[in-house]
PDB file of C-alpha atoms and ligand atoms in Angstrom:
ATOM      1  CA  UNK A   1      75.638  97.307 135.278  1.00 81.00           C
ATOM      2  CA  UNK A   2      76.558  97.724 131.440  1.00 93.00           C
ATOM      3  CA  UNK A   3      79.865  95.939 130.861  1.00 97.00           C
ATOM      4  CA  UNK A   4      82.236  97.227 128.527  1.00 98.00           C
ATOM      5  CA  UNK A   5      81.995  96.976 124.745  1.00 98.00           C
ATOM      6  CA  UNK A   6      85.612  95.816 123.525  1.00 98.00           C
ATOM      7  CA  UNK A   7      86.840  94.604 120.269  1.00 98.00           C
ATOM      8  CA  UNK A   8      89.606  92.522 119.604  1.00 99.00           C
ATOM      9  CA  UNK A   9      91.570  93.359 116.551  1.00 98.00           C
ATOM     10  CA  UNK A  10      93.911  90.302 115.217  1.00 98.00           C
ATOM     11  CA  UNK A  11      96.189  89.030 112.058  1.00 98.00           C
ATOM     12  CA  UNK A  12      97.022  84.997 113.399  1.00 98.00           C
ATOM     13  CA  UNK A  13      95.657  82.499 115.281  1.00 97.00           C
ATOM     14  CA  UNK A  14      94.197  84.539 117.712  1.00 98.00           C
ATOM     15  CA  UNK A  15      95.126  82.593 121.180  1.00 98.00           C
ATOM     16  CA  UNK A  16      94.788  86.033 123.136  1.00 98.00           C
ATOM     17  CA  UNK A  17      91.566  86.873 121.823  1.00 98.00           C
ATOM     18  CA  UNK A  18      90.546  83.459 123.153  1.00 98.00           C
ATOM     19  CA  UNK A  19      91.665  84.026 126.449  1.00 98.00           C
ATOM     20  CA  UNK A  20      89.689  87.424 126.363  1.00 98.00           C
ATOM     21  CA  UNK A  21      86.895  85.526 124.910  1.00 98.00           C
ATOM     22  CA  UNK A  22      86.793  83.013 127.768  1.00 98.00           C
ATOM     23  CA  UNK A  23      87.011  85.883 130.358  1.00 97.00           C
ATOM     24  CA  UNK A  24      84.306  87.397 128.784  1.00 98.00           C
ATOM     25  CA  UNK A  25      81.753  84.739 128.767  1.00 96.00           C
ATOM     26  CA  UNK A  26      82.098  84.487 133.002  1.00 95.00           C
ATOM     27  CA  UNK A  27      79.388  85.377 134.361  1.00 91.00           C
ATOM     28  CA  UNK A  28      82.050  88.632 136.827  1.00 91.00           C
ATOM     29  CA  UNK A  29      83.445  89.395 133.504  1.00 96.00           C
ATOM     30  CA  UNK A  30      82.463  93.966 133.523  1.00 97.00           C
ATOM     31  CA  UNK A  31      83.542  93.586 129.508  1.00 98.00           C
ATOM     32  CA  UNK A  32      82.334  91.739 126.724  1.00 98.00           C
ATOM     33  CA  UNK A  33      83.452  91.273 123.001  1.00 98.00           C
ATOM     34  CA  UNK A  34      81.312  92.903 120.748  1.00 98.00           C
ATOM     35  CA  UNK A  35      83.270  92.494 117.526  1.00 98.00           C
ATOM     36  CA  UNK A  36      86.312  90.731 116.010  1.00 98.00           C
ATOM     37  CA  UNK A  37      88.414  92.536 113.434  1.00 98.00           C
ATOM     38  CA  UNK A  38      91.505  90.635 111.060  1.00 98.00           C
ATOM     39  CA  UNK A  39      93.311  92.806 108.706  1.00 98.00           C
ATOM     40  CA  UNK A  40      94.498  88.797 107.301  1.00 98.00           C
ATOM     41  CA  UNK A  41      91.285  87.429 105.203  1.00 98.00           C
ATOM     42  CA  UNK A  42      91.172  83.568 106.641  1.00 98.00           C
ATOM     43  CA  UNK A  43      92.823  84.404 109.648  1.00 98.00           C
ATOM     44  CA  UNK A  44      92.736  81.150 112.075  1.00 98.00           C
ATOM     45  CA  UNK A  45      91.134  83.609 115.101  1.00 98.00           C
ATOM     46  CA  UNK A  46      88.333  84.247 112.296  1.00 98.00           C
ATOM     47  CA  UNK A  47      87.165  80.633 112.773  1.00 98.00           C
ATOM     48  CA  UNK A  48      87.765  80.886 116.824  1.00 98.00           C
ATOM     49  CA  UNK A  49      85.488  83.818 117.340  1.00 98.00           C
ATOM     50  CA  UNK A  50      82.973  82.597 114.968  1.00 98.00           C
ATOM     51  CA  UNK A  51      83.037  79.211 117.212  1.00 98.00           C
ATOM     52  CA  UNK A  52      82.185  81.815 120.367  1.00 98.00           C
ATOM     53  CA  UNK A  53      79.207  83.403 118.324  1.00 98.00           C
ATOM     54  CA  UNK A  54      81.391  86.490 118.265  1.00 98.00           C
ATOM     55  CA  UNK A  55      80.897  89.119 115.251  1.00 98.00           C
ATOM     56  CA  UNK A  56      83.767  88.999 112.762  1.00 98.00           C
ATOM     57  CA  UNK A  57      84.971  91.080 109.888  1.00 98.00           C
ATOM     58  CA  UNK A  58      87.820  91.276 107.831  1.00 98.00           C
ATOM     59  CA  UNK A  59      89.203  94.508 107.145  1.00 98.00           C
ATOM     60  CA  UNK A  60      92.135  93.427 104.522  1.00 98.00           C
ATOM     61  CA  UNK A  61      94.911  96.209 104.226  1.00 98.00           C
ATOM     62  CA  UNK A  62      95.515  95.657 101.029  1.00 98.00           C
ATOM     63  CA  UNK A  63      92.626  96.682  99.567  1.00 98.00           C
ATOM     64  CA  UNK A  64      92.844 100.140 100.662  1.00 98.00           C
ATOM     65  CA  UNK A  65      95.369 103.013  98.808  1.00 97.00           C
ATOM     66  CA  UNK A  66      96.911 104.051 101.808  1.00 96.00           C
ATOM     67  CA  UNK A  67      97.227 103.286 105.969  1.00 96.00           C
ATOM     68  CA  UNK A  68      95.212 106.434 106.646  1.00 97.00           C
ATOM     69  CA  UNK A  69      91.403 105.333 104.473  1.00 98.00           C
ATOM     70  CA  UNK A  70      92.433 101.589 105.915  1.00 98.00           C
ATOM     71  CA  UNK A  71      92.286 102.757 109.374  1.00 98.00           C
ATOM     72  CA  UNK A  72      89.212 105.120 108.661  1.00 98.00           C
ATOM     73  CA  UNK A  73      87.226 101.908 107.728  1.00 98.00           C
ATOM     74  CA  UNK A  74      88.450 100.104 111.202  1.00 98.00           C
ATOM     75  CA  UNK A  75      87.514 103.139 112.945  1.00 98.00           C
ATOM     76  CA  UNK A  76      83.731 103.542 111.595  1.00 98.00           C
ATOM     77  CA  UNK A  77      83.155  99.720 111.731  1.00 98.00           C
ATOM     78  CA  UNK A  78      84.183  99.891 115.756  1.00 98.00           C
ATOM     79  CA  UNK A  79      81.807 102.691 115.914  1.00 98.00           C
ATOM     80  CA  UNK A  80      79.051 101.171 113.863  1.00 98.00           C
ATOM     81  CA  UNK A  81      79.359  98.653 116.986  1.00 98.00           C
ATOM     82  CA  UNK A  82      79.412 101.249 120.110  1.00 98.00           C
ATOM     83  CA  UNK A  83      83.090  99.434 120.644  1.00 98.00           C
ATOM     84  CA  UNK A  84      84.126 101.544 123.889  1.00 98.00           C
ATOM     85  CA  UNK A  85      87.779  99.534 124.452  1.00 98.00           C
ATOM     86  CA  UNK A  86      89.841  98.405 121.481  1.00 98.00           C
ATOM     87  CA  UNK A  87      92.429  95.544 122.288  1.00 99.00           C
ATOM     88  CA  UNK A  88      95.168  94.368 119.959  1.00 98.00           C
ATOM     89  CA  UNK A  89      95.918  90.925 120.193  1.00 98.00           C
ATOM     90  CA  UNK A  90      98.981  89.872 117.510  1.00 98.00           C
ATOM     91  CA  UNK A  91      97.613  92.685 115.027  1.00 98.00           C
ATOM     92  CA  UNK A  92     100.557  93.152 112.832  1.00 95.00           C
ATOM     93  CA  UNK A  93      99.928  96.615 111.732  1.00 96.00           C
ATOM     94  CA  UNK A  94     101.653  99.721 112.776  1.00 95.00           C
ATOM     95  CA  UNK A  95      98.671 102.436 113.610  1.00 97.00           C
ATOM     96  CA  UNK A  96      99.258 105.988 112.877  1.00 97.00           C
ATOM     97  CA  UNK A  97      99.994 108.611 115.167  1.00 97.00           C
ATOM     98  CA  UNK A  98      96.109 109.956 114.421  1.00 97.00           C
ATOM     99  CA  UNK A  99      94.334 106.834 114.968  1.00 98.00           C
ATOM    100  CA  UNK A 100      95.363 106.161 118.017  1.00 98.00           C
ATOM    101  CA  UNK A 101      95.001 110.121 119.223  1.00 98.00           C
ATOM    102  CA  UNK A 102      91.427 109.396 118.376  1.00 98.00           C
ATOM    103  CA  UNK A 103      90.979 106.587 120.418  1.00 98.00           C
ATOM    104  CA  UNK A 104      93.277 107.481 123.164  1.00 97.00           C
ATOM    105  CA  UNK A 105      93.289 105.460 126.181  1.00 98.00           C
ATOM    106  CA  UNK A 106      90.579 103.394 125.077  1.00 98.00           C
ATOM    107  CA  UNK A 107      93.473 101.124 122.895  1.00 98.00           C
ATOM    108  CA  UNK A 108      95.522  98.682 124.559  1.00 98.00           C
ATOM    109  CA  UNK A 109      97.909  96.359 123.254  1.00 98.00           C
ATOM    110  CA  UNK A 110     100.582  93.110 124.661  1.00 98.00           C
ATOM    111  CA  UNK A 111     103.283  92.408 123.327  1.00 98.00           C
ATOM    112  CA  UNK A 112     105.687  89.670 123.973  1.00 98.00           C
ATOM    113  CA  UNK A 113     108.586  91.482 126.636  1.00 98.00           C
ATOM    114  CA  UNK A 114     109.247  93.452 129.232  1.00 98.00           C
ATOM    115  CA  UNK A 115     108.488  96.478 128.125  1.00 98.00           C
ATOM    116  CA  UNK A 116     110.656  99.247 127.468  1.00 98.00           C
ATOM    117  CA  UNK A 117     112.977  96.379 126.673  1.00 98.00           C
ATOM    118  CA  UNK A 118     112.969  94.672 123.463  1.00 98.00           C
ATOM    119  CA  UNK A 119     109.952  96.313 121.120  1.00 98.00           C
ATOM    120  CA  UNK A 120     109.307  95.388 118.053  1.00 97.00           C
ATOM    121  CA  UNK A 121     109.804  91.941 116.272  1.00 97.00           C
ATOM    122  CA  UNK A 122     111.662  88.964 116.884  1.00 98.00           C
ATOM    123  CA  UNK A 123     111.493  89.416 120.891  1.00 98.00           C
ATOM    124  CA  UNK A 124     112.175  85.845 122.267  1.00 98.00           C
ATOM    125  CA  UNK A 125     115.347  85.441 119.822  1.00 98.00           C
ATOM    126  CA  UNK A 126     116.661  88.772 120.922  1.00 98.00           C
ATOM    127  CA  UNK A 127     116.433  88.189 124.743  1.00 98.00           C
ATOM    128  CA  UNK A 128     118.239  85.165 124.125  1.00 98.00           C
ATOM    129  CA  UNK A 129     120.916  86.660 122.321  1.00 98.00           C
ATOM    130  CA  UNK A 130     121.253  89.170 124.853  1.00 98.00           C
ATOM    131  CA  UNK A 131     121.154  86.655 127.696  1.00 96.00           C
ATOM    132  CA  UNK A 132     119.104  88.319 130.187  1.00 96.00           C
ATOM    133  CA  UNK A 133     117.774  85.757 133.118  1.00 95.00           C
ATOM    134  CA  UNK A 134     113.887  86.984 132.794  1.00 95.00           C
ATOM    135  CA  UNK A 135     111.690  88.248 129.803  1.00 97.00           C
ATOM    136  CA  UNK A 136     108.035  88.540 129.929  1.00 97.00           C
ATOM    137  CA  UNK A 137     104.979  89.879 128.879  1.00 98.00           C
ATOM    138  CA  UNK A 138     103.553  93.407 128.849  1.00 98.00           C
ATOM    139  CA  UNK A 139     100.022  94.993 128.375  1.00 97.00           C
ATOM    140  CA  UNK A 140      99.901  98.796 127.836  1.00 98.00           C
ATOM    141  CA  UNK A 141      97.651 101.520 126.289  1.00 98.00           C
ATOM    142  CA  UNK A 142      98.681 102.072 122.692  1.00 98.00           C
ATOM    143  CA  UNK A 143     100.824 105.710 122.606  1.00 98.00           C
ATOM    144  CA  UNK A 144     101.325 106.830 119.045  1.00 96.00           C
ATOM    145  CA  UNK A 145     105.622 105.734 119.222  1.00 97.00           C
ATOM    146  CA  UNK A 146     105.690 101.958 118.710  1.00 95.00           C
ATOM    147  CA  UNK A 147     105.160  99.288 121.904  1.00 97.00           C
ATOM    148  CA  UNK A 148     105.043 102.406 123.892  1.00 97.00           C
ATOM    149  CA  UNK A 149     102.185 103.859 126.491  1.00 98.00           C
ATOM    150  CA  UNK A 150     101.292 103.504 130.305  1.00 97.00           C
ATOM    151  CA  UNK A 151     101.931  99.864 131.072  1.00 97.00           C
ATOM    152  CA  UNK A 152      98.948  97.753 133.078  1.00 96.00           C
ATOM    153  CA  UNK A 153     100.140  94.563 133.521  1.00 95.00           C
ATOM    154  CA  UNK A 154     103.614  92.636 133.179  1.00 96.00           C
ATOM    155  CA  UNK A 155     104.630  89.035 134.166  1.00 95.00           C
ATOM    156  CA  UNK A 156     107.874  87.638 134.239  1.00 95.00           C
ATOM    157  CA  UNK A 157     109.147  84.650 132.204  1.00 95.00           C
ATOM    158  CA  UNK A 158     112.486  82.964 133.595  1.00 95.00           C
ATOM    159  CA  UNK A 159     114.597  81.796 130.904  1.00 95.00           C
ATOM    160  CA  UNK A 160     115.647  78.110 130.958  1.00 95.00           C
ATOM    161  CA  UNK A 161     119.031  77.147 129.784  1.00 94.00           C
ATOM    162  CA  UNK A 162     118.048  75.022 127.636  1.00 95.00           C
ATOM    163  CA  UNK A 163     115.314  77.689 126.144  1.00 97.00           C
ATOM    164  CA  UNK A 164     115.293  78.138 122.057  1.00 98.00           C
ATOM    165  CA  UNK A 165     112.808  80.726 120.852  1.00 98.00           C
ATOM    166  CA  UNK A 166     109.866  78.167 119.958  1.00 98.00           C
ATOM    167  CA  UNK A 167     110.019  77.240 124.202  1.00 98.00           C
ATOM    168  CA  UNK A 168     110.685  81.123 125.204  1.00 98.00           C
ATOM    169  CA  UNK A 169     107.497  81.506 123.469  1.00 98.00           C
ATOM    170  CA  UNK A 170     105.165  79.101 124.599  1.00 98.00           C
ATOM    171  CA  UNK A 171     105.981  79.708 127.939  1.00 97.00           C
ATOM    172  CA  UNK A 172     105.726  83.337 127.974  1.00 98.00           C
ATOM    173  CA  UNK A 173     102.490  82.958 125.992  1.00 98.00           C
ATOM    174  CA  UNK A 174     100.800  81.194 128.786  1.00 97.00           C
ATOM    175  CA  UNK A 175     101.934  84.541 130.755  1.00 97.00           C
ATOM    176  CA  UNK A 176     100.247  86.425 128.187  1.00 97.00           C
ATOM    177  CA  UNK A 177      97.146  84.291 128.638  1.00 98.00           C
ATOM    178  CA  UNK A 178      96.528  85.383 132.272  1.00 96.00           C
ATOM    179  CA  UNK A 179      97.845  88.936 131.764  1.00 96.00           C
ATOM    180  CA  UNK A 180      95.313  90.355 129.293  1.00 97.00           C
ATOM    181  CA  UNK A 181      92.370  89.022 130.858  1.00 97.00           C
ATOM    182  CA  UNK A 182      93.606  90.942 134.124  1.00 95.00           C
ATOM    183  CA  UNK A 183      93.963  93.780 132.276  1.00 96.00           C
ATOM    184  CA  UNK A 184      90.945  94.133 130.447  1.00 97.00           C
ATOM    185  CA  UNK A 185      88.991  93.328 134.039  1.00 96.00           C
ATOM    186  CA  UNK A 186      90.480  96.135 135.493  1.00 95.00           C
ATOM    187  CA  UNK A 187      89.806  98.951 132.815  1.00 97.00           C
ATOM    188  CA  UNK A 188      86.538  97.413 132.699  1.00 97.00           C
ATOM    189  CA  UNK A 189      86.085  97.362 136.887  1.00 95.00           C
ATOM    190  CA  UNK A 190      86.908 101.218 136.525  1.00 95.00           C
ATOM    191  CA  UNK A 191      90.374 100.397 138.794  1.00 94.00           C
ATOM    192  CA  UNK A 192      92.751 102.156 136.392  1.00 94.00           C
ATOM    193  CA  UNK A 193      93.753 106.170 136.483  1.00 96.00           C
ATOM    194  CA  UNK A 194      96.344 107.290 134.170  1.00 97.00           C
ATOM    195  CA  UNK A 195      98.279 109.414 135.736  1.00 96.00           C
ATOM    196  CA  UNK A 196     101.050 111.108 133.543  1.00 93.00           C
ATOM    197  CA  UNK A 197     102.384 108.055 131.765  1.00 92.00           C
ATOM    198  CA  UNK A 198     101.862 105.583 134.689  1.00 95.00           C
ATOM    199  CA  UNK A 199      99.122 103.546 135.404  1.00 94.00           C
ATOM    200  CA  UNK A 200      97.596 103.193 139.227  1.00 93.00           C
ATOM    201  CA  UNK A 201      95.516 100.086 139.882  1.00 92.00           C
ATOM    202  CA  UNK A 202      93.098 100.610 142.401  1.00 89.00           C
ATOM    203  CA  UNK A 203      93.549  98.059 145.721  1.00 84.00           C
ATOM    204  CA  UNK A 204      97.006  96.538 143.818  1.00 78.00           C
ATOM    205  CA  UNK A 205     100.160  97.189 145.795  1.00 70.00           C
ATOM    206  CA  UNK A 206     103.192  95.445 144.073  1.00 63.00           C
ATOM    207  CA  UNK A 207     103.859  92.757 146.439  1.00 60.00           C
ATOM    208  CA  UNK A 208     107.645  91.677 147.361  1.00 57.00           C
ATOM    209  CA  UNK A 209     108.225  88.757 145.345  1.00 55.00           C
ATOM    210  CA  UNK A 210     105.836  88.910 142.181  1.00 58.00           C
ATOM    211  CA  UNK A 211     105.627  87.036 138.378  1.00 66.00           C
ATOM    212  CA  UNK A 212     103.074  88.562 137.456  1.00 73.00           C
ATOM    213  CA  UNK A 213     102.305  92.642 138.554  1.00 71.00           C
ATOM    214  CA  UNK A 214      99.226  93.388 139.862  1.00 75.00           C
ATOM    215  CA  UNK A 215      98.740  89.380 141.031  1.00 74.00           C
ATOM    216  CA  UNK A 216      95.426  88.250 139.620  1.00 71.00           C
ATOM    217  CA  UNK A 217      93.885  87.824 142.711  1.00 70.00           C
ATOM    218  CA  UNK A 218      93.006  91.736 142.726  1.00 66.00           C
ATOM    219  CA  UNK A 219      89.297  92.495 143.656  1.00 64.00           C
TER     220      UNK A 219
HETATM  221  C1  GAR B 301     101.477  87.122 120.839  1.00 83.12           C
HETATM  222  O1  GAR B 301     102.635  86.539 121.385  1.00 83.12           O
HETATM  223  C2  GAR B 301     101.523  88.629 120.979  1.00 83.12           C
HETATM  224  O2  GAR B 301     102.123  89.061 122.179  1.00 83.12           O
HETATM  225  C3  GAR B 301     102.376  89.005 119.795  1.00 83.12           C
HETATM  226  O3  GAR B 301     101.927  88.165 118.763  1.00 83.12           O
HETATM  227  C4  GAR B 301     101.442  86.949 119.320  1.00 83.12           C
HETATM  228  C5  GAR B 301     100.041  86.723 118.808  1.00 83.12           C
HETATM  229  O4  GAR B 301      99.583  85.452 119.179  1.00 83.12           O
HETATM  230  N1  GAR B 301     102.203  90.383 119.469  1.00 83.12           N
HETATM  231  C6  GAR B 301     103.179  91.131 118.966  1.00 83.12           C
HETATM  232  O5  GAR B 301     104.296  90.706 118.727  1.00 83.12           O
HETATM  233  C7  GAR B 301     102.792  92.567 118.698  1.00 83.12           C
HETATM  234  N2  GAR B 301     103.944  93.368 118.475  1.00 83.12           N
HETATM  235  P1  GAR B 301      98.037  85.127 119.202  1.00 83.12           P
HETATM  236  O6  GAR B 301      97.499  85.497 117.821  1.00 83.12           O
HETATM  237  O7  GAR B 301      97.975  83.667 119.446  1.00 83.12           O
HETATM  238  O8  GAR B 301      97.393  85.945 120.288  1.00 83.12           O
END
């Protein structure tokens, strides 16, 4: 069967590409990445995908007058390569309301919380400051309102005591490591409707205790 054409769209250092990257090249994987996108020229994920034989372009930002002809070059490039799934992976860009209407449910993002709580920047500092017990990690299709759309995947990140934003991170970033991969396996396996704003994984029931929702052993 065909598997999936997705591109993986990044400003940093790219450690969630990689993990999509090293689900890809397995020989179950239903996806594979077709292209590699930084709006940052030199971006460290550049050099990572390039390692995996992986396409790579840099579309810089600030090279183009305004967000709208910026994200009309990102859009024909992903179409030059038949890209069928887009997934953002620490891209640092706000998208506008009509590029992500055009590629509706076929963009999906994570971002570092439990989503609704705690969008935007600065995440890890924030839950600390607000003291709550668990944070987490959250992959959902890209709705035009920022961090917002029908969530996949979550896992939940205790927080230690002793926890300062550097150790919040690394530890829910090994959360993100196993969530995206799940996600992108499931769009790709054909297991996720939509329905209204919620997303139903076939054969995943949430079981009674859970860190991570559906558990990675769905098949
Ligand atoms: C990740 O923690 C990701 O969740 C976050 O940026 C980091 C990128 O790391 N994304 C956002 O905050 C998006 N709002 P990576 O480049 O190593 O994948």
């Amino acid at each position: 069967m065909a598997k999936l054409k997705a591109a993986v769209l990044i400003s940093g250092r790219g450690s969630n590409m990689q993990a999509l990257i090293d689900y890809c090249k397995t020989d179950a994987a239903a996806a594979e990445i077709v292209l590699v996108i930084s709006n940052v020229p030199g971006a460290a994920g550049l050099d990572r995908a390039a390692e995996a034989s992986i396409p790579t372009t840099t579309i810089d930002h600030k090279k183009f007058a305004d967000r709208e002809s910026f994200e009309k070059e990102i859009t024909q490039t992903l179409e030059n390569h038949q890209v069928e799934m887009i997934c953002l992976a620490g891209f640092m860009r706000l998208l506008t309301k009509s590029f992500v209407d055009h590629w509706q449910d076929r963009l999906i993002n994570i971002h570092p919380s439990l989503l609704p709580a705690f969008k935007g920047l600065d995440t890890h500092e924030r839950a600390l400051a607000e003291g709550v017990r668990f944070t987490g990690c959250t992959v959902h299709f890209v709705r035009a309102e920022m961090d917002s759309g029908p969530i996949i995947v979550q896992a939940a990140v205790p927080i230690l005591s002793d926890d300062d934003p550097e150790s919040l991170a690394m530890r829910v970033l090994i959360a993100e490591h196993r969530c995206y991969p799940l996600a992108l396996s499931l769009i790709a396996q054909g297991k996720i409707e939509i329905v209204g704003e919620r997303v139903l994984i076939e054969g995943a029931e949430a079981p009674g205790v859970a860190f991570l929702n559906p558990t990675d052993d769905v098949d």
